[in-house]
Amino acid sequence: MTEAEELPQAPEQAREVFGEFFPEAVRYAELLADAGVKRGLIGPREVPRLWERHLLNCAVLSEVVPEGVTVCDVGSGAGLPGIPLALVRPDLKITLLEPLLRRTNFLQEVVELLGLDHVTVVRGRAEEMLGKLPPVHVVTARAVAPLDRLASWGVPLLRPYGEMLALKGDTAEEEITSARAALSKLGVVKTSVLHVGAGVVDPLSTVVRVEVGESPGGVRFAAKRAKAARSGRSRRRR
């Protein structure tokens, strides 16, 4: 690595946040800085700020994830936020959903190397997963698209009364405003902006919480969900 690409020593906050899984967090950071860069999963300029901007920024999402729930990390990429979340929350059942083969290969290697038995890697597009993945309590995502598009991928994967937690930037409020009509059609009943990571990250991590009612995805997906359920029952009877 060049000097600009050297992984800095983990900050003290990382020891506090990751606790007994701190060694695994260090190994993950090393993998991102090496194989992650070589495979084009993360830019070399991100390496010096991997801890603050990426690992810790994602790990503090755990502050707003309920205990013992199922989680689907949509567009997981290099495993952000799914893997940092898995390291701090072994009580969760997490699916890392990613369409690109080179990324799912990397994710599978990381999951095996770190011994994350509560994490499953699935290759596929979120919009193709209805009926193929069990509905989850929480969908997570990290700025992979504008909020309205992100919700159209993630919300249909939720159980009734579930929530999507999207790590966003300073434009979170504006995104909610511009996406309000689209969110309503998707069965969203409440949106809010949360700031997490006090004492760990500066600035705080911004999270958009999107909560759904009894019909995740709205009318558009109700028929698709019913059809998927009938198909599943038919396969089980054979």
CSV table of C-alpha atoms in Angstrom, one decimal:
chain,number,residue,atom,x,y,z
A,1,MET,CA,0.0,0.0,0.0
A,2,THR,CA,1.1,3.6,-0.5
A,3,GLU,CA,1.2,5.9,2.5
A,4,ALA,CA,-2.2,7.4,1.5
A,5,GLU,CA,-3.7,3.9,1.6
A,6,GLU,CA,-2.5,2.8,5.0
A,7,LEU,CA,-5.1,1.6,7.5
A,8,PRO,CA,-4.8,3.6,10.7
A,9,GLN,CA,-4.8,2.1,14.1
A,10,ALA,CA,-8.3,1.4,15.5
A,11,PRO,CA,-9.6,4.3,17.6
A,12,GLU,CA,-10.4,3.7,21.3
A,13,GLN,CA,-14.1,4.1,20.5
A,14,ALA,CA,-13.9,0.9,18.4
A,15,ARG,CA,-12.8,-1.2,21.3
A,16,GLU,CA,-15.8,0.1,23.3
A,17,VAL,CA,-18.3,-0.3,20.5
A,18,PHE,CA,-17.2,-3.8,19.2
A,19,GLY,CA,-16.3,-5.2,22.7
A,20,GLU,CA,-15.4,-8.8,22.6
A,21,PHE,CA,-15.7,-8.8,18.8
A,22,PHE,CA,-13.0,-6.0,18.5
A,23,PRO,CA,-10.4,-8.5,17.0
A,24,GLU,CA,-13.0,-9.5,14.3
A,25,ALA,CA,-13.7,-5.8,13.6
A,26,VAL,CA,-9.9,-5.2,13.1
A,27,ARG,CA,-9.7,-8.2,10.7
A,28,TYR,CA,-12.7,-6.9,8.7
A,29,ALA,CA,-11.1,-3.5,8.4
A,30,GLU,CA,-7.9,-5.2,7.2
A,31,LEU,CA,-9.8,-7.1,4.6
A,32,LEU,CA,-11.6,-4.0,3.4
A,33,ALA,CA,-8.3,-2.2,3.1
A,34,ASP,CA,-6.6,-5.0,1.2
A,35,ALA,CA,-8.9,-7.3,-0.7
A,36,GLY,CA,-11.8,-4.8,-0.7
A,37,VAL,CA,-9.6,-2.2,-2.5
A,38,LYS,CA,-8.0,-4.7,-4.9
A,39,ARG,CA,-11.5,-6.0,-5.9
A,40,GLY,CA,-12.9,-2.5,-6.4
A,41,LEU,CA,-15.4,-2.8,-3.5
A,42,ILE,CA,-14.0,0.3,-1.7
A,43,GLY,CA,-11.9,3.2,-3.0
A,44,PRO,CA,-8.3,3.4,-1.9
A,45,ARG,CA,-8.9,7.0,-0.6
A,46,GLU,CA,-11.4,5.6,1.9
A,47,VAL,CA,-8.8,3.4,3.7
A,48,PRO,CA,-7.5,6.1,6.0
A,49,ARG,CA,-11.0,6.8,7.2
A,50,LEU,CA,-12.4,3.3,7.3
A,51,TRP,CA,-12.9,3.3,11.1
A,52,GLU,CA,-14.7,6.6,11.5
A,53,ARG,CA,-16.5,6.9,8.2
A,54,HIS,CA,-17.4,3.3,7.6
A,55,LEU,CA,-17.1,0.7,10.5
A,56,LEU,CA,-18.1,2.9,13.4
A,57,ASN,CA,-20.6,5.0,11.3
A,58,CYS,CA,-22.4,1.7,10.6
A,59,ALA,CA,-22.0,0.0,13.9
A,60,VAL,CA,-23.9,2.7,15.8
A,61,LEU,CA,-26.9,1.8,13.7
A,62,SER,CA,-27.4,-0.9,16.4
A,63,GLU,CA,-28.7,1.8,18.7
A,64,VAL,CA,-32.0,1.8,16.9
A,65,VAL,CA,-32.4,-1.8,15.9
A,66,PRO,CA,-34.7,-3.8,18.2
A,67,GLU,CA,-33.5,-6.9,20.0
A,68,GLY,CA,-33.6,-10.3,18.4
A,69,VAL,CA,-35.1,-9.3,15.1
A,70,THR,CA,-34.5,-10.4,11.5
A,71,VAL,CA,-32.6,-8.0,9.3
A,72,CYS,CA,-32.0,-7.7,5.6
A,73,ASP,CA,-29.1,-5.5,4.5
A,74,VAL,CA,-30.1,-4.4,1.0
A,75,GLY,CA,-27.3,-3.6,-1.5
A,76,SER,CA,-24.8,-4.7,1.1
A,77,GLY,CA,-21.8,-4.1,-1.2
A,78,ALA,CA,-18.7,-4.6,0.9
A,79,GLY,CA,-20.9,-5.4,3.9
A,80,LEU,CA,-21.8,-2.0,5.1
A,81,PRO,CA,-23.7,-1.6,7.3
A,82,GLY,CA,-24.5,-5.3,7.7
A,83,ILE,CA,-21.2,-6.7,8.9
A,84,PRO,CA,-20.4,-4.0,11.5
A,85,LEU,CA,-24.0,-4.4,12.8
A,86,ALA,CA,-23.5,-8.2,13.0
A,87,LEU,CA,-20.3,-7.8,15.0
A,88,VAL,CA,-22.0,-5.7,17.6
A,89,ARG,CA,-25.3,-7.5,17.6
A,90,PRO,CA,-25.0,-11.3,17.7
A,91,ASP,CA,-28.7,-11.5,18.7
A,92,LEU,CA,-29.8,-10.5,15.2
A,93,LYS,CA,-30.4,-12.8,12.2
A,94,ILE,CA,-28.9,-10.9,9.3
A,95,THR,CA,-29.2,-11.4,5.5
A,96,LEU,CA,-26.7,-9.6,3.3
A,97,LEU,CA,-28.4,-9.1,0.0
A,98,GLU,CA,-26.2,-8.1,-3.0
A,99,PRO,CA,-26.7,-8.7,-6.7
A,100,LEU,CA,-23.0,-8.7,-7.9
A,101,LEU,CA,-21.1,-11.9,-7.8
A,102,ARG,CA,-17.7,-10.4,-6.9
A,103,ARG,CA,-19.2,-8.7,-3.9
A,104,THR,CA,-21.2,-11.7,-2.7
A,105,ASN,CA,-17.9,-13.8,-3.0
A,106,PHE,CA,-16.2,-11.2,-0.8
A,107,LEU,CA,-19.1,-11.1,1.7
A,108,GLN,CA,-19.1,-14.9,2.0
A,109,GLU,CA,-15.4,-15.0,2.6
A,110,VAL,CA,-15.7,-12.4,5.3
A,111,VAL,CA,-18.6,-14.1,7.0
A,112,GLU,CA,-16.7,-17.4,7.1
A,113,LEU,CA,-13.4,-15.8,8.3
A,114,LEU,CA,-15.1,-13.9,11.1
A,115,GLY,CA,-17.3,-16.9,12.1
A,116,LEU,CA,-20.5,-14.9,11.8
A,117,ASP,CA,-22.9,-17.8,12.1
A,118,HIS,CA,-25.9,-15.5,12.4
A,119,VAL,CA,-25.3,-13.9,8.9
A,120,THR,CA,-26.4,-15.3,5.5
A,121,VAL,CA,-25.2,-14.0,2.2
A,122,VAL,CA,-27.8,-14.0,-0.7
A,123,ARG,CA,-27.1,-13.0,-4.2
A,124,GLY,CA,-29.9,-11.2,-5.9
A,125,ARG,CA,-31.7,-7.9,-6.5
A,126,ALA,CA,-34.1,-6.8,-3.8
A,127,GLU,CA,-37.0,-6.3,-6.3
A,128,GLU,CA,-36.7,-10.0,-7.2
A,129,MET,CA,-36.7,-11.4,-3.7
A,130,LEU,CA,-40.4,-11.1,-2.9
A,131,GLY,CA,-41.5,-14.6,-2.0
A,132,LYS,CA,-38.0,-15.9,-2.1
A,133,LEU,CA,-36.8,-14.5,1.2
A,134,PRO,CA,-38.9,-14.6,4.4
A,135,PRO,CA,-40.2,-11.1,5.3
A,136,VAL,CA,-38.0,-9.4,7.9
A,137,HIS,CA,-38.5,-7.1,10.8
A,138,VAL,CA,-35.9,-4.6,9.6
A,139,VAL,CA,-34.3,-3.6,6.3
A,140,THR,CA,-31.1,-1.7,6.4
A,141,ALA,CA,-29.3,0.2,3.7
A,142,ARG,CA,-26.6,2.8,3.3
A,143,ALA,CA,-27.1,5.6,0.8
A,144,VAL,CA,-27.2,3.3,-2.2
A,145,ALA,CA,-30.0,5.3,-3.9
A,146,PRO,CA,-32.4,8.2,-3.3
A,147,LEU,CA,-34.9,7.4,-0.6
A,148,ASP,CA,-37.9,6.8,-2.9
A,149,ARG,CA,-36.0,4.2,-5.0
A,150,LEU,CA,-34.4,2.7,-1.9
A,151,ALA,CA,-37.8,2.3,-0.3
A,152,SER,CA,-39.3,0.6,-3.4
A,153,TRP,CA,-36.6,-2.0,-3.1
A,154,GLY,CA,-36.5,-2.5,0.7
A,155,VAL,CA,-40.1,-1.9,2.0
A,156,PRO,CA,-41.7,-4.9,0.2
A,157,LEU,CA,-39.2,-7.2,2.0
A,158,LEU,CA,-40.6,-6.1,5.4
A,159,ARG,CA,-43.1,-7.9,7.6
A,160,PRO,CA,-46.2,-6.0,8.5
A,161,TYR,CA,-45.3,-3.1,10.9
A,162,GLY,CA,-41.6,-3.5,10.1
A,163,GLU,CA,-39.2,-0.7,9.4
A,164,MET,CA,-36.4,0.3,7.1
A,165,LEU,CA,-33.4,2.1,8.5
A,166,ALA,CA,-31.4,3.9,5.9
A,167,LEU,CA,-28.0,5.6,6.7
A,168,LYS,CA,-28.2,9.0,5.0
A,169,GLY,CA,-26.4,12.3,4.9
A,170,ASP,CA,-27.3,15.9,5.5
A,171,THR,CA,-30.1,15.8,2.9
A,172,ALA,CA,-32.2,13.3,4.8
A,173,GLU,CA,-35.1,15.7,5.6
A,174,GLU,CA,-35.2,16.9,2.0
A,175,GLU,CA,-35.3,13.3,0.7
A,176,ILE,CA,-38.2,12.5,3.0
A,177,THR,CA,-40.1,15.5,1.7
A,178,SER,CA,-39.5,14.7,-1.9
A,179,ALA,CA,-40.3,11.0,-1.4
A,180,ARG,CA,-43.5,11.4,0.7
A,181,ALA,CA,-46.0,10.5,-2.1
A,182,ALA,CA,-44.0,7.5,-3.2
A,183,LEU,CA,-43.6,6.3,0.4
A,184,SER,CA,-47.3,6.6,1.0
A,185,LYS,CA,-48.0,4.4,-2.0
A,186,LEU,CA,-45.6,1.8,-0.5
A,187,GLY,CA,-47.7,1.5,2.7
A,188,VAL,CA,-45.4,3.7,4.8
A,189,VAL,CA,-47.2,5.2,7.8
A,190,LYS,CA,-44.4,7.2,9.5
A,191,THR,CA,-41.0,8.6,8.7
A,192,SER,CA,-38.4,10.2,11.0
A,193,VAL,CA,-34.8,11.3,11.1
A,194,LEU,CA,-32.6,9.9,13.9
A,195,HIS,CA,-29.1,10.8,14.9
A,196,VAL,CA,-27.0,8.1,16.5
A,197,GLY,CA,-23.5,7.5,17.7
A,198,ALA,CA,-23.1,10.2,20.4
A,199,GLY,CA,-19.6,9.9,21.9
A,200,VAL,CA,-18.5,7.5,19.1
A,201,VAL,CA,-18.7,9.4,15.8
A,202,ASP,CA,-18.5,13.0,14.9
A,203,PRO,CA,-20.6,14.1,13.1
A,204,LEU,CA,-23.4,11.8,14.3
A,205,SER,CA,-24.7,9.1,11.9
A,206,THR,CA,-28.0,10.2,10.3
A,207,VAL,CA,-30.6,7.5,10.0
A,208,VAL,CA,-33.9,7.7,8.1
A,209,ARG,CA,-36.5,5.5,9.7
A,210,VAL,CA,-39.4,4.4,7.5
A,211,GLU,CA,-42.1,2.5,9.3
A,212,VAL,CA,-44.8,0.5,7.5
A,213,GLY,CA,-48.3,-0.6,8.4
A,214,GLU,CA,-50.1,-3.9,7.8
A,215,SER,CA,-49.3,-3.9,4.0
A,216,PRO,CA,-45.6,-3.4,3.3
A,217,GLY,CA,-45.2,-2.3,-0.3
A,218,GLY,CA,-48.8,-1.1,-0.4
A,219,VAL,CA,-51.5,-2.2,-2.9
A,220,ARG,CA,-49.0,-2.7,-5.6
A,221,PHE,CA,-47.3,-5.5,-3.8
A,222,ALA,CA,-50.3,-7.0,-2.0
A,223,ALA,CA,-51.2,-9.2,-5.1
A,224,LYS,CA,-47.5,-10.2,-5.6
A,225,ARG,CA,-47.2,-11.2,-2.0
A,226,ALA,CA,-50.4,-13.2,-2.1
A,227,LYS,CA,-49.2,-14.9,-5.3
A,228,ALA,CA,-45.8,-15.7,-3.8
A,229,ALA,CA,-47.5,-17.2,-0.7
A,230,ARG,CA,-49.8,-19.4,-2.8
A,231,SER,CA,-46.8,-20.5,-4.9
A,232,GLY,CA,-44.9,-21.4,-1.7
A,233,ARG,CA,-47.8,-23.5,-0.3
A,234,SER,CA,-48.2,-25.3,-3.7
A,235,ARG,CA,-44.5,-26.2,-3.7
A,236,ARG,CA,-44.7,-27.5,-0.1
A,237,ARG,CA,-47.7,-29.8,-1.0
A,238,ARG,CA,-45.8,-31.5,-3.8
